[in-house]
PDB file of C-alpha atoms in Angstrom:
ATOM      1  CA  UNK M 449     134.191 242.787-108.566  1.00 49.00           C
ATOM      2  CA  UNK M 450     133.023 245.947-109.661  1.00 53.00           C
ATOM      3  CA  UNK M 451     135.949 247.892-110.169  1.00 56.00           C
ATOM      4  CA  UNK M 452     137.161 244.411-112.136  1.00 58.00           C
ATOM      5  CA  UNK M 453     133.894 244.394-113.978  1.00 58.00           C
ATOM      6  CA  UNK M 454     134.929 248.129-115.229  1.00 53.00           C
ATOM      7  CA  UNK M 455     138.165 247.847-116.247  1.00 51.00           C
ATOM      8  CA  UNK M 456     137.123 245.077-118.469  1.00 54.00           C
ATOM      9  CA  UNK M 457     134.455 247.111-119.816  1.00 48.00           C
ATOM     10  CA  UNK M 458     136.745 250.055-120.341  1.00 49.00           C
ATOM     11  CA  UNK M 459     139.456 247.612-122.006  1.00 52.00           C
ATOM     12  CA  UNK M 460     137.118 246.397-124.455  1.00 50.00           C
ATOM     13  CA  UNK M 461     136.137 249.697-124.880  1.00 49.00           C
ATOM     14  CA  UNK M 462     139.760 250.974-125.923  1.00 53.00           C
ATOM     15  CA  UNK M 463     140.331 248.250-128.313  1.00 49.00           C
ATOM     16  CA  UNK M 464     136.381 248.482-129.987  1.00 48.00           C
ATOM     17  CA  UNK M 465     137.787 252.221-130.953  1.00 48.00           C
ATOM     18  CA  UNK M 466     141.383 251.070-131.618  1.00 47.00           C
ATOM     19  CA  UNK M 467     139.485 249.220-134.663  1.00 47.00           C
ATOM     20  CA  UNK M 468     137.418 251.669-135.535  1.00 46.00           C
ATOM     21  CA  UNK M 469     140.197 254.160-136.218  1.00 47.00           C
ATOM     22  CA  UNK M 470     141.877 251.668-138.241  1.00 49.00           C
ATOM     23  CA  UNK M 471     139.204 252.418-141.239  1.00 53.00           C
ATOM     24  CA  UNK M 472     138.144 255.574-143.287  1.00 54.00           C
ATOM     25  CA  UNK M 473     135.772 256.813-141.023  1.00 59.00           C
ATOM     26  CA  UNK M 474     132.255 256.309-141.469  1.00 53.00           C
ATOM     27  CA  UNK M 475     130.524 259.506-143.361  1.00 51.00           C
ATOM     28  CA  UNK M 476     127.984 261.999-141.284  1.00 40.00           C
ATOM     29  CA  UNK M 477     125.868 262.743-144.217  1.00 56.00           C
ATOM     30  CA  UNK M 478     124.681 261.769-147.760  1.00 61.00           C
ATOM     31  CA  UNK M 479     127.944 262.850-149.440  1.00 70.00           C
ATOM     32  CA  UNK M 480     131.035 265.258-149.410  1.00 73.00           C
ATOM     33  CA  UNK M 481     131.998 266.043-153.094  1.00 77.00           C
ATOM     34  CA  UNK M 482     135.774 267.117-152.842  1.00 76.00           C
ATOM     35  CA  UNK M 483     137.011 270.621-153.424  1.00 73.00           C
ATOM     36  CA  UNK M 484     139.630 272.540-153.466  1.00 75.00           C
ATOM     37  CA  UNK M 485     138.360 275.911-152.205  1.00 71.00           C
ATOM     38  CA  UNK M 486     138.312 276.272-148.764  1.00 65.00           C
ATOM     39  CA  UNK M 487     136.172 279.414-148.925  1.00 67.00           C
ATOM     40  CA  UNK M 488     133.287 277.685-149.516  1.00 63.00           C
ATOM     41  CA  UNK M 489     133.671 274.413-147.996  1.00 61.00           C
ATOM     42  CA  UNK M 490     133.786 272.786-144.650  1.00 59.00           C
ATOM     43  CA  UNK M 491     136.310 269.858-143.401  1.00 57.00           C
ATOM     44  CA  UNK M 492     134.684 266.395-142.771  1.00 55.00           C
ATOM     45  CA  UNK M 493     136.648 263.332-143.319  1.00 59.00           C
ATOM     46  CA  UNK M 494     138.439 263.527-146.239  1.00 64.00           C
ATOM     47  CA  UNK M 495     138.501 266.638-148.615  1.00 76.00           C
ATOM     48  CA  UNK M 496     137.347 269.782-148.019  1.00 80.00           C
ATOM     49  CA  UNK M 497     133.650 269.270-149.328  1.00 85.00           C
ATOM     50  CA  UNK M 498     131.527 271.254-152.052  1.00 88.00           C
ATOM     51  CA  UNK M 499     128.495 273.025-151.186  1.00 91.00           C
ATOM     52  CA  UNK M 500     125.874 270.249-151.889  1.00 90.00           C
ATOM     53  CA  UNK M 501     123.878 272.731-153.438  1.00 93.00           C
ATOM     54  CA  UNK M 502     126.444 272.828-156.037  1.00 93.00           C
ATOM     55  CA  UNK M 503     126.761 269.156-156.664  1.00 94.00           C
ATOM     56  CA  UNK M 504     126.283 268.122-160.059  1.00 95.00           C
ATOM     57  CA  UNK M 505     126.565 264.303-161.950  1.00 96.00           C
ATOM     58  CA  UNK M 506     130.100 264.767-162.975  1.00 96.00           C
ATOM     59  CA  UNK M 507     131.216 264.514-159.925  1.00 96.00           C
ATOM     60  CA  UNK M 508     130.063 261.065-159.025  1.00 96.00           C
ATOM     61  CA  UNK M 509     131.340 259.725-162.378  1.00 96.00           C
ATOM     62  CA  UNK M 510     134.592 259.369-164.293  1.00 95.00           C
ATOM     63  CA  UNK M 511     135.403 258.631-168.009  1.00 95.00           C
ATOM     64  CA  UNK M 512     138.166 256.128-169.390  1.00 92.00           C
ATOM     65  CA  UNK M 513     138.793 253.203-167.673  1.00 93.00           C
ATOM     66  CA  UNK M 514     137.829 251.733-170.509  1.00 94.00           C
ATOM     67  CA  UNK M 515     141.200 253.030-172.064  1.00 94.00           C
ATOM     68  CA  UNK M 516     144.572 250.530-171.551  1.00 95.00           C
ATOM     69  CA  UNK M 517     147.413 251.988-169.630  1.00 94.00           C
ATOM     70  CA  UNK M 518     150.358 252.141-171.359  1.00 94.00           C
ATOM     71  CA  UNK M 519     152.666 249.284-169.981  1.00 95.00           C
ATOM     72  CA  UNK M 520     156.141 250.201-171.690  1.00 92.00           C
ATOM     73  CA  UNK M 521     157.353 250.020-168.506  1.00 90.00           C
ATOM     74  CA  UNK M 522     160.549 248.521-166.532  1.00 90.00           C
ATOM     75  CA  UNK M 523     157.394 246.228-164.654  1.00 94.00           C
ATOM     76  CA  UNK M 524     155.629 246.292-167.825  1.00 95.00           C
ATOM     77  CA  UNK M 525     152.672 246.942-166.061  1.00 97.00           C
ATOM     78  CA  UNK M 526     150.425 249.745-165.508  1.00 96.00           C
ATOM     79  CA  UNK M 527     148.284 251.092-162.406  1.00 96.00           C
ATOM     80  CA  UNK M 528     145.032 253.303-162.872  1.00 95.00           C
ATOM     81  CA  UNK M 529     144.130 253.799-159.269  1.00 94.00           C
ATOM     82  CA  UNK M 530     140.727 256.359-159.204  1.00 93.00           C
ATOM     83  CA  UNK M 531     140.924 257.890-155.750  1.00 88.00           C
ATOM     84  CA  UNK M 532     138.790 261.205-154.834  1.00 87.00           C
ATOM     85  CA  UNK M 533     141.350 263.153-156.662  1.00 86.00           C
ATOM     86  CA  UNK M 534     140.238 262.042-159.777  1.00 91.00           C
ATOM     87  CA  UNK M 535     136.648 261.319-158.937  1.00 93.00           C
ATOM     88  CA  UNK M 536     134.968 264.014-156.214  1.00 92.00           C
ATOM     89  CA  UNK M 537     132.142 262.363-155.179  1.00 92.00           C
ATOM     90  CA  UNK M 538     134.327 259.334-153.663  1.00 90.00           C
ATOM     91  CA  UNK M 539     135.428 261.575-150.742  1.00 87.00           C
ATOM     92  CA  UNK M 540     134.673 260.239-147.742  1.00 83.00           C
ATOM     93  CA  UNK M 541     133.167 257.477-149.202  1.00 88.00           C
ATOM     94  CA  UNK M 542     135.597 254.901-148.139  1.00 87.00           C
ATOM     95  CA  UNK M 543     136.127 253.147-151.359  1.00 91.00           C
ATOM     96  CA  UNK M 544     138.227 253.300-154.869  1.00 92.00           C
ATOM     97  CA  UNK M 545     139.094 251.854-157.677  1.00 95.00           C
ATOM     98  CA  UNK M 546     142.174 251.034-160.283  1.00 96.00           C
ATOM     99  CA  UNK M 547     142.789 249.185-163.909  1.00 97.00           C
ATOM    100  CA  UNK M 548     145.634 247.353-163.983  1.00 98.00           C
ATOM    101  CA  UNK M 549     146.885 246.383-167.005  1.00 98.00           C
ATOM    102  CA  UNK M 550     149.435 243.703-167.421  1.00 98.00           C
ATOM    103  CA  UNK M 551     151.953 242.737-170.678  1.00 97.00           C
ATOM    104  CA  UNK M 552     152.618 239.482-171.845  1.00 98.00           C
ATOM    105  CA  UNK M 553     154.754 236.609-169.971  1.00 96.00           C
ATOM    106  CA  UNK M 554     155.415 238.390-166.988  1.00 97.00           C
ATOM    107  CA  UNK M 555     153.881 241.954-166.103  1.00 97.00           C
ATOM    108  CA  UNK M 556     154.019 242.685-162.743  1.00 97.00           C
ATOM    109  CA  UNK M 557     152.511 244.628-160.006  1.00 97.00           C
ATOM    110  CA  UNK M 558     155.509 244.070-157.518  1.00 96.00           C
ATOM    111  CA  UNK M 559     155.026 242.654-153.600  1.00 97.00           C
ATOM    112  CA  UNK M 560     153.326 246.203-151.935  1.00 97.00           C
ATOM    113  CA  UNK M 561     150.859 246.942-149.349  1.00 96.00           C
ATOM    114  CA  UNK M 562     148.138 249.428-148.978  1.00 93.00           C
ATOM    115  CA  UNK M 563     148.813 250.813-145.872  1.00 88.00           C
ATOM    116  CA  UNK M 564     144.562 252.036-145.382  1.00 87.00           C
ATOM    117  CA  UNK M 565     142.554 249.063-147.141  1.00 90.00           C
ATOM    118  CA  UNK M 566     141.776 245.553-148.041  1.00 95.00           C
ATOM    119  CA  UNK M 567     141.843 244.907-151.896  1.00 97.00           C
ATOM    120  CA  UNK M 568     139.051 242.187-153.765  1.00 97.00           C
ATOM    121  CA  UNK M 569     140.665 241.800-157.549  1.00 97.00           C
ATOM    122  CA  UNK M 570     138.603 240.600-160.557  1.00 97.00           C
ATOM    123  CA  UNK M 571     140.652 239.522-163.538  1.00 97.00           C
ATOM    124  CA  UNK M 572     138.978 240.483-166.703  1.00 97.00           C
ATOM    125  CA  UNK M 573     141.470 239.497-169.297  1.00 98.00           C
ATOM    126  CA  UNK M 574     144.170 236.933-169.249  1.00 98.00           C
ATOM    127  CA  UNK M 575     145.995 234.919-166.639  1.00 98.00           C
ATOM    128  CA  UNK M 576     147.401 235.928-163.299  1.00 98.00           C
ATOM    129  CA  UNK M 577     149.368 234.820-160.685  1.00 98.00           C
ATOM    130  CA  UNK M 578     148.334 236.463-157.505  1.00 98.00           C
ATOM    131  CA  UNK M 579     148.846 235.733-153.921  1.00 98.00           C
ATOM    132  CA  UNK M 580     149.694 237.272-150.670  1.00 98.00           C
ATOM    133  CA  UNK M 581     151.942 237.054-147.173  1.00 98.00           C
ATOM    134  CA  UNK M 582     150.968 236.937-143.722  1.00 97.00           C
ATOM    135  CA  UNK M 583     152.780 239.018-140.884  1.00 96.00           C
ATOM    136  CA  UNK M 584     155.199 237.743-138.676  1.00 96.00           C
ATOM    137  CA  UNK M 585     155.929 235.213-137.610  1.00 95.00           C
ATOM    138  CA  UNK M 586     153.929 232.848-139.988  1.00 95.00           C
ATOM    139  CA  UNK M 587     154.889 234.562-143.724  1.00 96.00           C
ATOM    140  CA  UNK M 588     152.001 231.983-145.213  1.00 97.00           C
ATOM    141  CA  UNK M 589     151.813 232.202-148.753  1.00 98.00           C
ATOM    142  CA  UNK M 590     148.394 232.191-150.101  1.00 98.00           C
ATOM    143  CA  UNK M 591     148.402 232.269-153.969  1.00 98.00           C
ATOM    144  CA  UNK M 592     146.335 231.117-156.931  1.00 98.00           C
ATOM    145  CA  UNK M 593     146.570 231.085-160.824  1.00 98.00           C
ATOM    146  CA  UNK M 594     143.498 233.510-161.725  1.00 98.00           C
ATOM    147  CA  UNK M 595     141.827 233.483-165.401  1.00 98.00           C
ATOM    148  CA  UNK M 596     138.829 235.819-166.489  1.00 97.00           C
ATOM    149  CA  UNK M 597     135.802 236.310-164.251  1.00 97.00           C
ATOM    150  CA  UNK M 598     137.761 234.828-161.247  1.00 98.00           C
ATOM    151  CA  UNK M 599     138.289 236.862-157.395  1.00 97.00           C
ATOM    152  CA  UNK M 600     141.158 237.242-155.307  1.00 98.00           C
ATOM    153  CA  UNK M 601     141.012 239.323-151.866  1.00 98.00           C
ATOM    154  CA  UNK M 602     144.164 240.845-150.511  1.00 98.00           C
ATOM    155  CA  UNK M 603     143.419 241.858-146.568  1.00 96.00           C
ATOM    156  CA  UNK M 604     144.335 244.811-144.944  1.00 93.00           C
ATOM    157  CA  UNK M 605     147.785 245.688-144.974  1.00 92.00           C
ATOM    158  CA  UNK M 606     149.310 242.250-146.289  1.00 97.00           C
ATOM    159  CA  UNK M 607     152.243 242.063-148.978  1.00 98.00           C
ATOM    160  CA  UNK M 608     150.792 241.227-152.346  1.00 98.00           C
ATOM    161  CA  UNK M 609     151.321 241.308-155.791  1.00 98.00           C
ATOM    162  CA  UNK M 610     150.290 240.028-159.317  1.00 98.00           C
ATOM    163  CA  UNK M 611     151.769 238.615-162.098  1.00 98.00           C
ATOM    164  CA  UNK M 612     150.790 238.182-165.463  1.00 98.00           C
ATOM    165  CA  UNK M 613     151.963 234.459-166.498  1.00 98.00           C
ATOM    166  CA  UNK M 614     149.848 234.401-169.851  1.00 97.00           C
ATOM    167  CA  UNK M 615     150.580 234.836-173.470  1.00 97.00           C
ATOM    168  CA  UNK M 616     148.255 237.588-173.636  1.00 98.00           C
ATOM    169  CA  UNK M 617     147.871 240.574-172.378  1.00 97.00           C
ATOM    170  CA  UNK M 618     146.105 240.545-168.954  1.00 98.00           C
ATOM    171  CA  UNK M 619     143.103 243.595-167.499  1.00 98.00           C
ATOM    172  CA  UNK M 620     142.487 243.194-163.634  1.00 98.00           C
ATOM    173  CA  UNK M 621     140.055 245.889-161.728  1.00 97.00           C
ATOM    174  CA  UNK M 622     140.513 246.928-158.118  1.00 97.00           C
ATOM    175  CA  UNK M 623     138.038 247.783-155.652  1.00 96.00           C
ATOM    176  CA  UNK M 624     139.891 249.044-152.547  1.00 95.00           C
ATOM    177  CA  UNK M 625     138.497 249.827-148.800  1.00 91.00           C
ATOM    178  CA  UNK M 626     139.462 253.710-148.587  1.00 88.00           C
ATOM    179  CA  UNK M 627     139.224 256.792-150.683  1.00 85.00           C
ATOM    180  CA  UNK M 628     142.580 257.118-150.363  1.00 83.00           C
ATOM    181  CA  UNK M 629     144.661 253.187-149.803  1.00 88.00           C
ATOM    182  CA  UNK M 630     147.940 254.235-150.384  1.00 87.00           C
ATOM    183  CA  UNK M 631     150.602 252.205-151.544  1.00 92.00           C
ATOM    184  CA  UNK M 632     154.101 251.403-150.667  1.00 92.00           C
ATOM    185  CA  UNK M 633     155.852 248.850-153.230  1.00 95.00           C
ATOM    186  CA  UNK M 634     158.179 247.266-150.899  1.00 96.00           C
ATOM    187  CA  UNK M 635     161.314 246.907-153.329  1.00 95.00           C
ATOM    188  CA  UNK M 636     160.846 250.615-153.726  1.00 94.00           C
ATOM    189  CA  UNK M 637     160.899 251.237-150.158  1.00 94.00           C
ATOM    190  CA  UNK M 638     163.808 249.185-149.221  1.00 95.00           C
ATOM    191  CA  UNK M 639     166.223 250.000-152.042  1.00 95.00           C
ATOM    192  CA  UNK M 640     164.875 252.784-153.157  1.00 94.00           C
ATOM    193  CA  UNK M 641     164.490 255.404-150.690  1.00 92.00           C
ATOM    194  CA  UNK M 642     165.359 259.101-150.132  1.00 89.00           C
ATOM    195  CA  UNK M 643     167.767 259.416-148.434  1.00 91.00           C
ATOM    196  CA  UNK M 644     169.202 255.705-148.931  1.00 94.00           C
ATOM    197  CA  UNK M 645     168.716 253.620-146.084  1.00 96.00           C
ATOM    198  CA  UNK M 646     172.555 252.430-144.143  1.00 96.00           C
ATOM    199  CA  UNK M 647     173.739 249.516-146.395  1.00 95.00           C
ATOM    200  CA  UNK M 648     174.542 247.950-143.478  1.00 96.00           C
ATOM    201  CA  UNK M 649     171.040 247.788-142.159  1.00 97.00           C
ATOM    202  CA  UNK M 650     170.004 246.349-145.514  1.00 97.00           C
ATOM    203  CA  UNK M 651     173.231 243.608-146.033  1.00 96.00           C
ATOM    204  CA  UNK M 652     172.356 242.242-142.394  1.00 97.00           C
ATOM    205  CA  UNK M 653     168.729 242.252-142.821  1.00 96.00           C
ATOM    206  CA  UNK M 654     168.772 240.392-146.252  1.00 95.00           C
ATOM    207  CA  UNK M 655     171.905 238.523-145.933  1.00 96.00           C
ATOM    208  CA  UNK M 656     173.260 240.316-149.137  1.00 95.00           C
ATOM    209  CA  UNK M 657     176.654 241.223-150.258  1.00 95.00           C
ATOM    210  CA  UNK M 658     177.473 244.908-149.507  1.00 95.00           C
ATOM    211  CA  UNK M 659     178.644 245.686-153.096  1.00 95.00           C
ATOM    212  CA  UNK M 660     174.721 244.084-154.363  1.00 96.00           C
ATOM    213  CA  UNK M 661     173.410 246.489-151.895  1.00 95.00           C
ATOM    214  CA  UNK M 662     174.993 249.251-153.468  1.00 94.00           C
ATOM    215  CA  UNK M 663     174.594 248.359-156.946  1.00 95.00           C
ATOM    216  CA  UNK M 664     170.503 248.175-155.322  1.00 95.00           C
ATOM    217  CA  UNK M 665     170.813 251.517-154.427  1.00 95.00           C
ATOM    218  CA  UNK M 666     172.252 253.012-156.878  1.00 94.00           C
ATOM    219  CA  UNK M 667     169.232 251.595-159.779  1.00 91.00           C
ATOM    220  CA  UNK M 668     165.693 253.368-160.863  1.00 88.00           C
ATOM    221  CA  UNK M 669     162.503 252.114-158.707  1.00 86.00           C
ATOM    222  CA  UNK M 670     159.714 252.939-160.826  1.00 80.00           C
ATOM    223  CA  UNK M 671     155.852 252.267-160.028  1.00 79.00           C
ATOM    224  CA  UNK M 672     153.502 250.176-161.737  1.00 76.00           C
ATOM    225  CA  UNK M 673     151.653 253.589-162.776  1.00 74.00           C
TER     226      UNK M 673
END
C-alpha cells in the first residue's frame, strides 16, 4: 500500500509541474526591467534584467496606443501587440497587451493561436464577430457578435479569430497571459511556410485539388500587423 500510496503521490506530483511549466513562470522578485546589455545584467525569466538601481518610470510605461494602426492591408486589419520588447518593465511579468484595429465590413484577424497564453478581448469600437475552436476531437465552435464595452476570452492555445462585421470601423484591446504569447496565424502556417510544406501532405489533409494547393503556395501570407 505504501509503495502504491507513493507512486500516486509522485504521479500527481509530475503532472502538478507538467502545469506549471506550461505558464510564464512566476517572477522571484519585485521586477526585471529588460535589457540588452549583458554586462550589467543577470538572466531570470525572461530578458536579461536592468540593474534595479537603474530603473526609471519609462520603463513601466509606453506611449501611443492611443494612435490607429494603419489597416491598408490584404486582412485590412492591424495588430499592435506590446510585449517586453516594446515595454521593459513587462519582462517577466507574465502579461501583454495589443490594439487591434479593424476596417469596415470585414477586417479580419485570421483563425491563429498563441502558442504561450489565454487572450480576454474588450471591443471598444464597432462590431465583431469573434469566436473560437476546441481541440480534437470535438472542434466546438464558440462564437458571439461583440459591440462596445462587451468581453470575449480565447483559452490557452485554441484557434481564434475576429471579424469586423460593422459599417464602421472597429478598436478591440488585448490583454494576453505571457510577456511574450506568440502567434502562429494558421493559414500562414499551412500555406505559407518556408520551405513549402509537400503538396501532397496538404491536398490529402484538406481534401483540395493539387493545382489549388499550388496556386496556395505560390500567394503572399501577410500578418494582421
Amino acid at each position: 500500500m505504501k509503495a502504491d500510496g507513493m507512486l500516486i503521490f509522485f504521479a500527481l506530483l509530475a503532472l502538478a509541474s507538467s502545469f506549471a511549466t506550461a505558464y510564464d513562470p512566476s517572477p522571484l522578485q519585485d521586477f526585471c526591467v529588460g535589457i540588452n546589455d549583458a554586462d550589467s545584467a543577470v538572466v531570470v525569466n525572461g530578458k536579461l534584467c536592468k540593474n534595479p538601481s537603474f530603473a526609471t518610470p519609462d520603463d513601466f510605461s509606453y506611449s501611443g496606443l492611443n494612435v490607429p494602426g494603419n489597416t491598408s492591408t490584404q486582412l485590412r486589419a492591424h495588430v499592435n501587440l506590446i510585449t517586453a520588447d516594446l515595454m521593459p518593465g513587462l519582462n517577466t511579468l507574465g502579461v501583454s497587451l495589443a490594439r487591434i484595429d479593424f476596417e469596415p465590413d470585414g477586417g479580419l484577424n485570421p483563425p491563429h493561436y498563441h502558442p504561450r497564453a489565454s487572450e480576454v478581448l474588450l471591443v471598444l469600437e464597432g462590431t465583431l464577430y469573434a469566436g473560437f475552436v476546441t481541440s480534437n476531437p470535438d472542434h466546438r465552435l464558440f462564437s458571439k457578435i461583440l459591440k462596445p464595452g462587451d468581453l470575449f476570452v480565447f483559452p490557452f492555445g485554441l484557434v481564434h479569430f475576429q471579424m469586423n462585421v460593422g459599417k464602421t470601423p472597429a478598436v478591440a484591446i488585448a490583454a494576453l497571459t505571457s510577456q511574450n504569447p506568440g502567434v502562429n496565424t494558421v493559414a500562414n502556417a499551412i500555406f505559407g511556410a518556408n520551405w513549402p510544406i509537400n503538396p501532397e501532405v496538404l491536398t490529402t489533409a484538406f481534401h483540395l485539388d493539387k493545382k489549388l494547393v499550388e496556386d496556395l503556395q505560390s500567394q503572399e501570407w501577410v500578418n494582421p500587423s
